[in-house]
CSV table of C-alpha atoms and ligand atoms in Angstrom, one decimal:
chain,number,residue,atom,x,y,z
F,1,MET,CA,0.2,35.0,14.3
F,2,SER,CA,-1.5,34.2,17.5
F,3,THR,CA,-0.4,31.0,19.3
F,4,ASP,CA,-3.6,30.4,21.1
F,5,TRP,CA,-4.8,27.5,18.8
F,6,SER,CA,-3.2,24.2,18.1
F,7,LEU,CA,-4.2,23.7,14.6
F,8,VAL,CA,-2.2,21.2,12.5
F,9,PRO,CA,-1.5,21.9,9.7
F,10,VAL,CA,-1.2,25.8,10.5
F,11,PRO,CA,-3.8,27.7,8.3
F,12,VAL,CA,-2.9,30.4,6.0
F,13,SER,CA,-4.3,33.0,8.3
F,14,VAL,CA,-6.0,33.0,11.7
F,15,GLU,CA,-7.5,35.9,13.4
F,16,ALA,CA,-9.2,36.1,16.8
F,17,VAL,CA,-12.6,37.5,17.2
F,18,ASP,CA,-11.8,38.5,20.8
F,19,GLY,CA,-13.9,37.2,23.6
F,20,ALA,CA,-16.2,35.3,21.4
F,21,TRP,CA,-17.1,31.7,22.1
F,22,PHE,CA,-19.5,29.6,20.1
F,23,THR,CA,-21.0,27.1,22.3
F,24,LEU,CA,-22.4,23.7,20.8
F,25,GLY,CA,-25.7,22.7,22.5
F,26,GLY,CA,-28.6,20.3,22.5
F,27,SER,CA,-30.5,22.3,20.0
F,28,THR,CA,-27.7,23.1,17.7
F,29,ARG,CA,-28.4,22.3,14.0
F,30,ILE,CA,-26.0,21.8,11.0
F,31,ARG,CA,-27.2,23.6,8.1
F,32,THR,CA,-26.1,22.5,4.7
F,33,PRO,CA,-26.3,24.2,1.2
F,34,PRO,CA,-29.2,23.3,-0.8
F,35,GLY,CA,-28.8,21.1,-3.9
F,36,SER,CA,-25.4,19.6,-3.1
F,37,ASP,CA,-25.5,16.0,-1.8
F,38,GLU,CA,-21.9,16.0,-1.5
F,39,ALA,CA,-21.9,19.1,0.8
F,40,ALA,CA,-24.8,17.6,2.7
F,41,ALA,CA,-22.6,14.5,3.1
F,42,VAL,CA,-19.8,16.7,4.6
F,43,GLY,CA,-22.4,17.9,7.1
F,44,GLY,CA,-23.3,14.3,7.9
F,45,TYR,CA,-19.8,13.5,8.5
F,46,LEU,CA,-19.3,16.3,10.9
F,47,ALA,CA,-22.5,15.4,12.8
F,48,GLY,CA,-21.3,11.8,13.0
F,49,VAL,CA,-18.0,13.0,14.6
F,50,LEU,CA,-19.7,15.2,17.1
F,51,ARG,CA,-22.7,13.1,18.0
F,52,ARG,CA,-20.5,10.4,19.6
F,53,SER,CA,-18.8,12.7,22.2
F,54,THR,CA,-21.4,15.4,22.7
F,55,GLY,CA,-24.5,13.1,22.8
F,56,TYR,CA,-26.4,16.0,21.0
F,57,PRO,CA,-28.8,14.9,18.2
F,58,LEU,CA,-27.2,17.7,15.8
F,59,PRO,CA,-29.9,17.4,13.1
F,60,LEU,CA,-29.0,18.4,9.5
F,61,ALA,CA,-31.1,21.2,8.1
F,62,ASP,CA,-31.3,22.2,4.5
F,63,ALA,CA,-30.3,25.8,4.5
F,64,ALA,CA,-32.9,26.7,2.0
F,65,ALA,CA,-35.8,25.4,4.2
F,66,ALA,CA,-34.2,26.4,7.6
F,67,PRO,CA,-33.7,30.1,8.4
F,68,PRO,CA,-30.5,31.2,9.9
F,69,ASP,CA,-30.7,30.4,13.6
F,70,GLY,CA,-27.2,30.4,14.7
F,71,GLY,CA,-25.7,26.9,14.9
F,72,ILE,CA,-23.2,25.5,12.4
F,73,SER,CA,-23.7,26.3,8.7
F,74,LEU,CA,-21.8,25.0,5.7
F,75,GLU,CA,-22.1,27.2,2.7
F,76,LEU,CA,-20.8,26.8,-1.0
F,77,VAL,CA,-19.6,30.2,-2.3
F,78,ARG,CA,-17.3,31.4,-5.0
F,79,ASP,CA,-14.0,32.9,-3.6
F,80,ASP,CA,-11.0,32.5,-6.0
F,81,ARG,CA,-8.5,32.6,-3.1
F,82,LEU,CA,-9.7,29.3,-2.0
F,83,GLY,CA,-9.3,26.7,-4.8
F,84,ASP,CA,-10.9,23.4,-4.7
F,85,GLU,CA,-9.8,22.5,-1.2
F,86,GLY,CA,-9.6,25.8,0.7
F,87,TYR,CA,-12.2,27.2,3.1
F,88,ARG,CA,-13.0,30.1,5.3
F,89,LEU,CA,-14.2,29.6,8.9
F,90,GLU,CA,-15.8,32.3,10.9
F,91,VAL,CA,-16.7,31.6,14.4
F,92,THR,CA,-18.7,34.3,16.4
F,93,GLY,CA,-20.7,34.0,19.7
F,94,ALA,CA,-23.8,33.4,17.6
F,95,ALA,CA,-22.7,30.9,14.9
F,96,ALA,CA,-19.9,28.8,13.2
F,97,THR,CA,-19.9,29.2,9.5
F,98,LEU,CA,-17.8,27.4,7.0
F,99,ARG,CA,-17.5,28.5,3.4
F,100,ALA,CA,-15.8,27.0,0.5
F,101,ASN,CA,-16.0,26.7,-3.4
F,102,ARG,CA,-16.4,23.0,-3.1
F,103,PRO,CA,-17.5,20.2,-0.7
F,104,ALA,CA,-13.8,19.1,-0.5
F,105,GLY,CA,-13.1,22.6,0.9
F,106,LEU,CA,-15.9,22.1,3.5
F,107,PHE,CA,-14.4,18.8,4.4
F,108,MET,CA,-11.0,20.4,5.0
F,109,GLY,CA,-12.7,23.2,7.1
F,110,VAL,CA,-14.5,20.6,9.2
F,111,GLN,CA,-11.2,19.2,10.3
F,112,THR,CA,-10.2,22.6,11.5
F,113,LEU,CA,-13.5,22.9,13.4
F,114,ARG,CA,-12.8,19.7,15.0
F,115,GLN,CA,-9.4,20.8,16.3
F,116,LEU,CA,-10.8,24.0,17.7
F,117,LEU,CA,-13.0,22.0,20.0
F,118,PRO,CA,-11.8,20.4,23.2
F,119,ALA,CA,-9.8,17.0,22.8
F,120,ALA,CA,-12.6,15.1,24.5
F,121,VAL,CA,-14.7,15.7,21.3
F,122,GLU,CA,-12.8,12.8,19.9
F,123,ARG,CA,-13.9,10.3,22.4
F,124,ALA,CA,-16.2,7.5,21.2
F,125,THR,CA,-18.8,7.9,24.1
F,126,PRO,CA,-20.7,10.9,25.6
F,127,GLN,CA,-18.6,13.4,27.6
F,128,PRO,CA,-19.8,16.2,29.9
F,129,GLY,CA,-18.6,19.1,27.7
F,130,PRO,CA,-18.9,22.2,27.6
F,131,TRP,CA,-18.3,22.3,23.9
F,132,ARG,CA,-17.0,25.8,23.2
F,133,ILE,CA,-15.2,26.9,20.1
F,134,PRO,CA,-13.1,30.1,20.2
F,135,GLY,CA,-14.0,33.0,18.0
F,136,VAL,CA,-11.8,33.0,15.0
F,137,ARG,CA,-11.7,34.1,11.4
F,138,ILE,CA,-9.6,31.6,9.4
F,139,VAL,CA,-8.7,31.8,5.7
F,140,ASP,CA,-7.0,28.6,4.5
F,141,HIS,CA,-6.0,26.6,1.4
F,142,PRO,CA,-3.3,24.2,0.6
F,143,ARG,CA,0.2,24.9,-0.6
F,144,PHE,CA,0.3,21.6,-2.6
F,145,ALA,CA,-2.2,19.6,-4.3
F,146,TRP,CA,-0.9,16.2,-3.3
F,147,ARG,CA,-0.7,15.4,0.2
F,148,GLY,CA,-0.5,11.7,0.7
F,149,ALA,CA,0.3,8.9,3.0
F,150,ALA,CA,1.5,5.4,1.8
F,151,LEU,CA,0.7,2.1,3.7
F,152,ASP,CA,2.6,-1.0,2.9
F,153,VAL,CA,-0.1,-3.8,3.3
F,154,ALA,CA,2.3,-6.3,1.4
F,155,ARG,CA,5.0,-7.0,3.8
F,156,HIS,CA,2.4,-7.4,6.5
F,157,PHE,CA,-1.3,-7.4,5.7
F,158,PHE,CA,-3.8,-5.0,7.2
F,159,THR,CA,-7.5,-5.6,7.2
F,160,VAL,CA,-10.1,-3.4,5.6
F,161,ASP,CA,-11.2,-2.0,9.1
F,162,GLU,CA,-7.6,-1.2,9.8
F,163,VAL,CA,-7.2,0.6,6.5
F,164,LYS,CA,-10.4,2.6,7.3
F,165,ARG,CA,-9.1,3.6,10.6
F,166,TYR,CA,-5.9,4.8,8.9
F,167,LEU,CA,-8.0,6.8,6.5
F,168,ASP,CA,-9.9,8.5,9.3
F,169,LEU,CA,-6.7,9.6,10.9
F,170,ILE,CA,-4.9,10.9,7.8
F,171,ALA,CA,-8.1,13.0,7.0
F,172,LEU,CA,-8.0,14.7,10.2
F,173,TYR,CA,-4.7,16.2,8.9
F,174,LYS,CA,-6.1,17.2,5.7
F,175,LEU,CA,-4.2,14.6,3.5
F,176,ASN,CA,-6.0,13.7,0.3
F,177,VAL,CA,-4.2,10.6,-1.0
F,178,LEU,CA,-3.7,7.1,0.3
F,179,HIS,CA,-1.2,5.3,-1.6
F,180,LEU,CA,-1.7,1.4,-0.9
F,181,HIS,CA,1.4,-0.8,-1.7
F,182,LEU,CA,-0.7,-3.8,-2.8
F,183,THR,CA,1.9,-6.1,-3.9
F,184,ASP,CA,5.6,-7.1,-3.0
F,185,ASP,CA,7.7,-10.2,-2.7
F,186,GLN,CA,6.0,-11.3,0.5
F,187,GLY,CA,2.4,-10.9,-0.6
F,188,TRP,CA,-0.2,-9.9,-3.2
F,189,ARG,CA,-3.2,-8.3,-1.6
F,190,ILE,CA,-5.8,-7.5,-4.3
F,191,ALA,CA,-8.0,-10.1,-5.9
F,192,VAL,CA,-7.5,-10.2,-9.7
F,193,ARG,CA,-10.3,-12.1,-11.5
F,194,SER,CA,-8.2,-13.1,-14.6
F,195,TRP,CA,-5.2,-14.3,-12.3
F,196,PRO,CA,-7.0,-15.7,-9.2
F,197,ARG,CA,-4.0,-17.4,-7.7
F,198,LEU,CA,-2.1,-14.0,-7.2
F,199,ALA,CA,-4.4,-13.5,-4.2
F,200,THR,CA,-5.4,-16.9,-3.1
F,201,TYR,CA,-1.9,-18.3,-3.1
F,202,GLY,CA,0.4,-15.2,-3.5
F,203,GLY,CA,-1.7,-13.3,-0.7
F,204,ALA,CA,-1.5,-16.2,1.7
F,205,SER,CA,1.9,-15.2,3.2
F,206,GLU,CA,3.7,-12.3,4.8
F,207,VAL,CA,6.9,-11.3,6.4
F,208,GLY,CA,7.8,-13.7,9.3
F,209,GLY,CA,5.5,-16.5,8.0
F,210,GLY,CA,2.1,-15.2,9.2
F,211,PRO,CA,-1.2,-15.9,7.2
F,212,GLY,CA,-1.2,-12.7,5.1
F,213,GLY,CA,-4.4,-11.9,3.4
F,214,HIS,CA,-6.0,-10.0,0.6
F,215,TYR,CA,-8.8,-7.6,-0.4
F,216,THR,CA,-11.7,-9.0,-2.5
F,217,GLN,CA,-12.5,-6.5,-5.2
F,218,GLU,CA,-15.8,-5.9,-3.3
F,219,GLN,CA,-13.7,-4.9,-0.3
F,220,TYR,CA,-11.5,-2.9,-2.3
F,221,ALA,CA,-14.5,-0.9,-3.6
F,222,GLU,CA,-15.5,-0.4,-0.1
F,223,LEU,CA,-12.1,1.2,0.8
F,224,VAL,CA,-12.4,3.3,-2.2
F,225,ALA,CA,-15.8,4.6,-1.3
F,226,TYR,CA,-14.9,5.2,2.3
F,227,ALA,CA,-12.0,7.3,1.2
F,228,ARG,CA,-14.0,9.2,-1.2
F,229,ASP,CA,-16.3,10.1,1.7
F,230,ARG,CA,-13.2,11.6,3.2
F,231,HIS,CA,-12.1,13.4,0.1
F,232,VAL,CA,-9.1,11.1,-0.1
F,233,THR,CA,-8.2,9.3,-3.4
F,234,ILE,CA,-6.6,5.9,-3.3
F,235,VAL,CA,-3.7,5.4,-5.5
F,236,PRO,CA,-3.1,1.6,-5.9
F,237,GLU,CA,0.5,0.4,-6.4
F,238,VAL,CA,1.3,-3.0,-8.2
F,239,ASP,CA,5.1,-3.0,-7.9
F,240,VAL,CA,6.8,-4.2,-11.0
F,241,PRO,CA,9.1,-5.5,-12.5
F,242,GLY,CA,10.9,-6.2,-9.3
F,243,HIS,CA,9.4,-6.8,-5.9
F,244,THR,CA,7.3,-9.5,-7.6
F,245,ASN,CA,8.1,-12.8,-5.9
F,246,ALA,CA,4.4,-13.3,-4.8
F,247,ALA,CA,3.3,-13.2,-8.3
F,248,LEU,CA,6.2,-15.3,-9.6
F,249,ALA,CA,5.5,-17.9,-7.0
F,250,SER,CA,1.7,-18.0,-8.0
F,251,TYR,CA,2.3,-18.5,-11.9
F,252,ALA,CA,5.3,-20.5,-13.2
F,253,GLU,CA,4.5,-19.0,-16.5
F,254,LEU,CA,5.5,-15.5,-15.5
F,255,ASN,CA,9.2,-16.8,-14.8
F,256,CYS,CA,11.9,-16.8,-17.4
F,257,ASP,CA,12.8,-20.3,-16.5
F,258,GLY,CA,9.1,-21.5,-16.3
F,259,ARG,CA,9.5,-22.6,-12.6
F,260,ALA,CA,7.8,-20.9,-9.7
F,261,PRO,CA,9.9,-20.0,-6.8
F,262,GLU,CA,8.8,-20.6,-3.2
F,263,ARG,CA,6.9,-17.9,-1.5
F,264,TYR,CA,9.1,-15.5,0.3
F,265,THR,CA,8.8,-14.3,4.0
F,266,GLY,CA,12.2,-12.5,4.5
F,267,THR,CA,13.0,-8.8,4.2
F,268,GLU,CA,15.6,-8.6,1.3
F,269,VAL,CA,14.9,-6.5,-1.6
F,270,GLY,CA,16.1,-6.4,-5.4
F,271,PHE,CA,16.2,-10.3,-6.1
F,272,SER,CA,12.8,-10.7,-8.1
F,273,SER,CA,11.8,-9.7,-11.5
F,274,LEU,CA,9.2,-10.3,-14.0
F,275,CYS,CA,10.4,-11.7,-17.4
F,276,VAL,CA,10.6,-8.6,-19.4
F,277,GLU,CA,11.1,-10.2,-22.8
F,278,GLU,CA,8.1,-12.6,-22.6
F,279,PRO,CA,4.7,-11.6,-24.1
F,280,VAL,CA,3.0,-13.3,-21.3
F,281,THR,CA,4.3,-10.6,-19.0
F,282,TYR,CA,2.5,-7.9,-21.0
F,283,ARG,CA,-0.8,-9.9,-21.1
F,284,PHE,CA,-0.5,-10.3,-17.5
F,285,LEU,CA,0.1,-6.5,-16.8
F,286,ASP,CA,-2.6,-5.7,-19.2
F,287,GLN,CA,-5.1,-7.8,-17.4
F,288,VAL,CA,-4.0,-6.8,-13.8
F,289,LEU,CA,-3.8,-3.0,-14.5
F,290,GLY,CA,-7.1,-3.3,-16.5
F,291,GLU,CA,-8.9,-4.6,-13.4
F,292,LEU,CA,-7.2,-2.2,-11.1
F,293,ALA,CA,-8.1,0.7,-13.4
F,294,ALA,CA,-11.6,-0.3,-13.2
F,295,LEU,CA,-11.7,-0.3,-9.5
F,296,THR,CA,-9.9,3.2,-9.3
F,297,PRO,CA,-11.8,6.5,-9.8
F,298,GLY,CA,-8.5,8.5,-9.3
F,299,PRO,CA,-6.3,9.3,-12.3
F,300,TYR,CA,-3.2,7.4,-11.3
F,301,LEU,CA,-1.9,3.9,-11.2
F,302,HIS,CA,1.3,3.3,-9.4
F,303,ILE,CA,3.5,0.9,-11.1
F,304,GLY,CA,6.4,0.9,-8.5
F,305,GLY,CA,9.6,0.2,-10.5
F,306,ASP,CA,12.0,0.5,-7.6
F,307,GLU,CA,15.0,-1.4,-6.7
F,308,VAL,CA,15.4,-3.8,-9.7
F,309,GLU,CA,18.8,-5.3,-9.5
F,310,THR,CA,18.6,-8.0,-12.0
F,311,LEU,CA,18.0,-6.0,-15.4
F,312,SER,CA,20.1,-3.8,-17.3
F,313,ASP,CA,19.1,-0.1,-17.6
F,314,GLU,CA,18.1,-0.7,-21.3
F,315,ARG,CA,15.9,-3.7,-20.5
F,316,TYR,CA,14.5,-1.9,-17.5
F,317,ALA,CA,13.7,1.3,-19.5
F,318,ALA,CA,12.1,-0.6,-22.2
F,319,PHE,CA,9.9,-2.4,-19.7
F,320,VAL,CA,8.7,1.0,-18.0
F,321,GLU,CA,8.1,2.5,-21.5
F,322,ARG,CA,5.7,-0.5,-22.3
F,323,VAL,CA,4.0,-0.5,-18.9
F,324,GLN,CA,3.2,3.2,-19.3
F,325,ARG,CA,1.4,2.5,-22.6
F,326,ILE,CA,-0.6,-0.1,-20.9
F,327,VAL,CA,-1.6,2.2,-18.1
F,328,ARG,CA,-2.6,4.8,-20.6
F,329,ALA,CA,-4.7,2.3,-22.6
F,330,HIS,CA,-6.8,1.9,-19.5
F,331,GLY,CA,-7.2,5.6,-19.2
F,332,LYS,CA,-4.8,6.3,-16.3
F,333,ARG,CA,-1.7,8.1,-15.7
F,334,THR,CA,1.5,6.4,-14.5
F,335,LEU,CA,3.1,7.0,-11.3
F,336,GLY,CA,6.4,5.3,-10.5
F,337,TRP,CA,9.4,5.5,-8.2
F,338,GLN,CA,12.1,7.7,-9.2
F,339,GLU,CA,14.0,4.9,-10.9
F,340,ILE,CA,11.4,5.1,-13.8
F,341,THR,CA,13.3,8.3,-14.8
F,342,LYS,CA,15.8,5.9,-16.6
F,343,ALA,CA,12.9,5.5,-19.2
F,344,ARG,CA,11.4,8.0,-21.6
F,345,LEU,CA,8.5,9.3,-19.8
F,346,GLN,CA,5.1,10.3,-21.1
F,347,PRO,CA,4.2,14.0,-20.3
F,348,THR,CA,1.5,12.8,-17.8
F,349,THR,CA,3.8,10.4,-15.9
F,350,VAL,CA,4.8,11.5,-12.4
F,351,ALA,CA,7.8,10.2,-10.6
F,352,GLN,CA,8.1,9.6,-6.8
F,353,TYR,CA,11.4,10.7,-5.2
F,354,TRP,CA,12.4,8.6,-2.3
F,355,ASP,CA,16.1,7.8,-2.3
F,356,HIS,CA,18.4,10.6,-1.3
F,357,ARG,CA,21.3,8.6,-2.3
F,358,ALA,CA,20.3,9.0,-6.1
F,359,ALA,CA,18.9,12.5,-6.0
F,360,GLY,CA,20.1,12.9,-9.6
F,361,ASP,CA,17.1,10.8,-10.7
F,362,ALA,CA,14.7,13.6,-9.5
F,363,VAL,CA,16.8,16.4,-11.3
F,364,ARG,CA,16.7,14.3,-14.4
F,365,ALA,CA,12.8,13.8,-14.2
F,366,VAL,CA,12.2,17.5,-14.0
F,367,ARG,CA,14.5,18.3,-16.8
F,368,GLN,CA,12.3,15.9,-18.9
F,369,GLY,CA,9.3,18.0,-17.7
F,370,THR,CA,8.1,15.3,-15.2
F,371,LYS,CA,6.4,16.3,-12.1
F,372,LEU,CA,7.4,14.9,-8.8
F,373,VAL,CA,5.7,13.6,-5.6
F,374,LEU,CA,8.4,14.1,-2.8
F,375,SER,CA,9.0,11.3,-0.2
F,376,PRO,CA,12.5,11.8,0.7
F,377,ALA,CA,13.4,9.0,3.0
F,378,PRO,CA,15.2,11.0,5.6
F,379,MET,CA,12.1,13.2,6.3
F,380,THR,CA,9.1,11.3,5.1
F,381,TYR,CA,9.9,7.5,5.9
F,382,LEU,CA,7.7,6.7,8.9
F,383,ASP,CA,9.2,3.3,9.1
F,384,MET,CA,12.6,4.7,10.1
F,385,LYS,CA,13.3,4.6,13.9
F,386,TYR,CA,12.9,7.8,15.6
F,387,ASP,CA,16.3,7.3,17.5
F,388,GLN,CA,18.1,4.5,18.5
F,389,GLY,CA,15.9,3.4,21.2
F,390,THR,CA,12.9,2.9,19.0
F,391,ARG,CA,11.7,-0.8,19.2
F,392,LEU,CA,10.2,-0.9,15.7
F,393,GLY,CA,11.4,0.2,12.2
F,394,LEU,CA,14.7,0.2,10.1
F,395,ASP,CA,17.4,2.7,9.9
F,396,TRP,CA,19.0,2.6,6.4
F,397,ALA,CA,18.1,6.2,5.9
F,398,GLY,CA,19.1,7.2,9.4
F,399,HIS,CA,16.9,8.1,12.2
F,400,VAL,CA,13.9,10.4,11.6
F,401,GLU,CA,12.9,12.4,14.5
F,402,VAL,CA,9.7,14.8,14.5
F,403,ARG,CA,11.9,17.7,13.6
F,404,ASP,CA,13.4,16.0,10.7
F,405,ALA,CA,10.1,15.2,9.3
F,406,TYR,CA,9.0,18.9,9.7
F,407,GLU,CA,12.0,21.0,9.1
F,408,TRP,CA,12.4,21.0,5.4
F,409,ASP,CA,10.9,22.6,2.3
F,410,PRO,CA,9.8,20.9,-0.8
F,411,ALA,CA,10.6,23.9,-3.0
F,412,THR,CA,14.4,24.0,-1.9
F,413,LEU,CA,15.1,20.4,-1.0
F,414,LEU,CA,16.9,19.7,-4.3
F,415,ASP,CA,18.9,21.9,-6.5
F,416,GLY,CA,17.1,22.2,-9.7
F,417,VAL,CA,13.9,21.3,-8.6
F,418,GLY,CA,11.3,24.1,-7.7
F,419,ALA,CA,7.8,24.4,-6.2
F,420,ASP,CA,6.2,24.2,-9.7
F,421,ASP,CA,7.9,20.8,-10.3
F,422,VAL,CA,6.6,19.4,-7.2
F,423,LEU,CA,3.0,17.9,-6.9
F,424,GLY,CA,3.2,17.4,-3.4
F,425,VAL,CA,4.4,15.3,-0.5
F,426,GLU,CA,3.7,11.8,0.8
F,427,THR,CA,4.7,9.9,3.9
F,428,GLN,CA,5.8,6.3,3.6
F,429,LEU,CA,5.1,3.5,6.0
F,430,TRP,CA,6.8,0.2,5.0
F,431,SER,CA,5.8,-2.7,7.1
F,432,GLU,CA,8.6,-5.0,7.4
F,433,THR,CA,8.7,-4.7,11.1
F,434,LEU,CA,5.1,-3.4,11.6
F,435,ARG,CA,2.6,-6.2,12.5
F,436,SER,CA,-0.3,-4.4,14.2
F,437,VAL,CA,-2.2,-1.2,14.3
F,438,GLU,CA,-0.5,-0.2,17.4
F,439,ASP,CA,2.9,-0.7,15.6
F,440,VAL,CA,1.5,1.5,12.7
F,441,GLU,CA,0.2,4.2,14.8
F,442,LEU,CA,3.4,4.5,16.9
F,443,MET,CA,5.5,5.2,13.8
F,444,THR,CA,2.9,7.5,12.2
F,445,PHE,CA,2.3,9.8,15.2
F,446,PRO,CA,3.4,12.4,15.6
F,447,ARG,CA,5.5,12.5,12.2
F,448,LEU,CA,2.6,12.2,9.9
F,449,PRO,CA,1.1,15.6,11.1
F,450,ALA,CA,4.5,17.1,10.7
F,451,VAL,CA,4.7,16.1,7.2
F,452,ALA,CA,1.1,17.1,6.5
F,453,GLU,CA,1.9,20.6,7.5
F,454,VAL,CA,5.0,20.7,5.1
F,455,GLY,CA,2.4,19.9,2.5
F,456,TRP,CA,-0.4,22.1,3.3
F,457,SER,CA,0.9,25.3,4.9
F,458,PRO,CA,2.7,28.2,3.4
F,459,ALA,CA,6.5,28.1,4.1
F,460,ALA,CA,6.3,31.5,5.7
F,461,ALA,CA,3.8,30.2,8.3
F,462,ARG,CA,6.0,27.4,9.5
F,463,ARG,CA,8.3,27.4,12.4
F,464,TRP,CA,9.4,24.4,14.3
F,465,GLU,CA,9.3,26.1,17.8
F,466,ASP,CA,5.6,26.9,17.0
F,467,HIS,CA,4.8,23.5,15.4
F,468,ARG,CA,6.2,21.5,18.4
F,469,ARG,CA,4.0,23.6,20.7
F,470,ARG,CA,0.9,22.9,18.6
F,471,LEU,CA,1.7,19.3,18.1
F,472,ALA,CA,1.8,18.8,21.7
F,473,ALA,CA,-1.8,19.7,22.1
F,474,HIS,CA,-2.6,16.7,19.7
F,475,GLY,CA,-1.3,14.1,22.2
F,476,PRO,CA,-4.6,14.3,24.1
F,477,ARG,CA,-6.6,14.2,21.1
F,478,TRP,CA,-4.9,11.0,19.9
F,479,SER,CA,-5.5,9.6,23.6
F,480,ALA,CA,-9.1,10.4,23.2
F,481,MET,CA,-9.2,8.4,20.0
F,482,ALA,CA,-7.1,5.5,21.5
F,483,VAL,CA,-4.3,6.2,18.9
F,484,ARG,CA,-0.9,5.2,20.2
F,485,TYR,CA,1.8,7.6,19.5
F,486,HIS,CA,5.5,8.1,20.1
F,487,ARG,CA,6.2,10.5,23.0
F,488,SER,CA,9.0,12.1,21.3
F,489,PRO,CA,11.3,14.2,23.6
F,490,GLN,CA,11.2,17.0,21.1
F,491,VAL,CA,7.6,17.8,21.8
F,492,PRO,CA,6.5,19.3,25.2
F,493,TRP,CA,3.5,16.9,25.7
F,494,PRO,CA,1.2,18.0,28.3
F,495,ASP,CA,1.1,15.4,31.2
E,501,TNX,C1,12.9,0.9,0.1
E,501,TNX,S1,11.1,3.0,-1.0
E,501,TNX,C2,11.8,0.4,-0.6
E,501,TNX,C3,11.0,-0.6,0.0
E,501,TNX,C4,11.3,-0.8,1.5
E,501,TNX,C5,11.8,0.3,2.2
E,501,TNX,C6,12.1,0.2,3.6
E,501,TNX,C7,11.2,2.0,-2.1
E,501,TNX,C8,10.7,2.5,-3.2
E,501,TNX,N1,11.6,0.9,-1.7
E,501,TNX,O1,10.9,-1.7,-0.7
E,501,TNX,O2,10.3,-1.4,2.2
E,501,TNX,O3,12.8,0.8,1.5
E,501,TNX,O4,12.5,1.5,4.2
């Protein structure tokens, strides 16, 4: 494979069209397929990205009305190799043409097109150009259906605009899931109409004693729509029965002793639990999960289930089985941390592997027929320090350098877990130590693109030496976007 491009994730196949360059100009149009609003919206998204830095008008044209005139074309086709998210991109001297079965594939192809343009294309203000795209023929489609990033908005709160920025950044690397950790001991971040104090009281705190915050349901719907426009599904997590101090502090009746604890702003885990034998707990969960299901177009609700230290396995398992039934009654599937494999799981329930110290949970899950999302802490935990000099982050799973995030294979990570058992991969960004967007970005880049490639690219196309060289070319792209990143010594950054 040629090494002249710096695409991340690396495509299934790239072939040079020798000597050809397509040049974007003041009269370039973006043609979109007739009859698909969704495909036209992808064209609009591409135009929006390119107009800022090129200053060109880049009008959209319906392909049925506008005869081929070179320029950029998006086409819907039928190509069985590509699936729902795959695409073909052909760039010649005369035209750049993206073809896909579905708008999602066009959107993924647009990300590739962006990465073929000079880094300055990512700037927010007009730049001089020239805007040349090298001649290529690319065929590309994802290895795994689930390519996610999780953001902990509970330990420290992040605003709607901050989450939108994160969505923009993960979309650039073809991720298609944003998992929002909406509740934890330190804060409850989503308004629930039937239990209003969760957000107004339980949301008004965070680690370190800051003001916290929460999303109104209107704001949350805005995030869901913003994600949908980027072909990203938001998976909301309400973590139960543990990690619930914010809820317990908001409503005395949720506590076994009927007394509400103080709000909590430290960083210990494992101490809180809902009162799993009380009927009120299940009325609470039915109403909370019902409101969340109504806000969620995607199929999954994440119920957490991690790190419960105050319940026996039997009581814990009975709880999880009951919550699964509630999720199902609201038309959704359950996703939960690997601990939920202690319970009998429904066939549609998915477990998320995170704790390498208890890998047996994952193996037990697949024996039950349960599919896994893989978030092994020593590879995908973006809140781990890169090395001992990292100012932010934790180190309970060790240090996670870029190479650790990159050099592993979901199909061989665990004995007894094969590619067919794996839905995909997901990065985790816990925010105990992260207070600002700058903190979030420093921990996310460059490790998130490394994991994105693990989830998207074929195993045979991945090599660390090649990846680090391609990743290096993204440093200037992040600078153009004013994204902070960690200048890992493992990557040969240009000066
Ligand atoms: C473990 S991962 C947790 C989180 C912490 C994280 C810190 C998981 C399911 N639970 O509560 O924030 O470690 O790295």
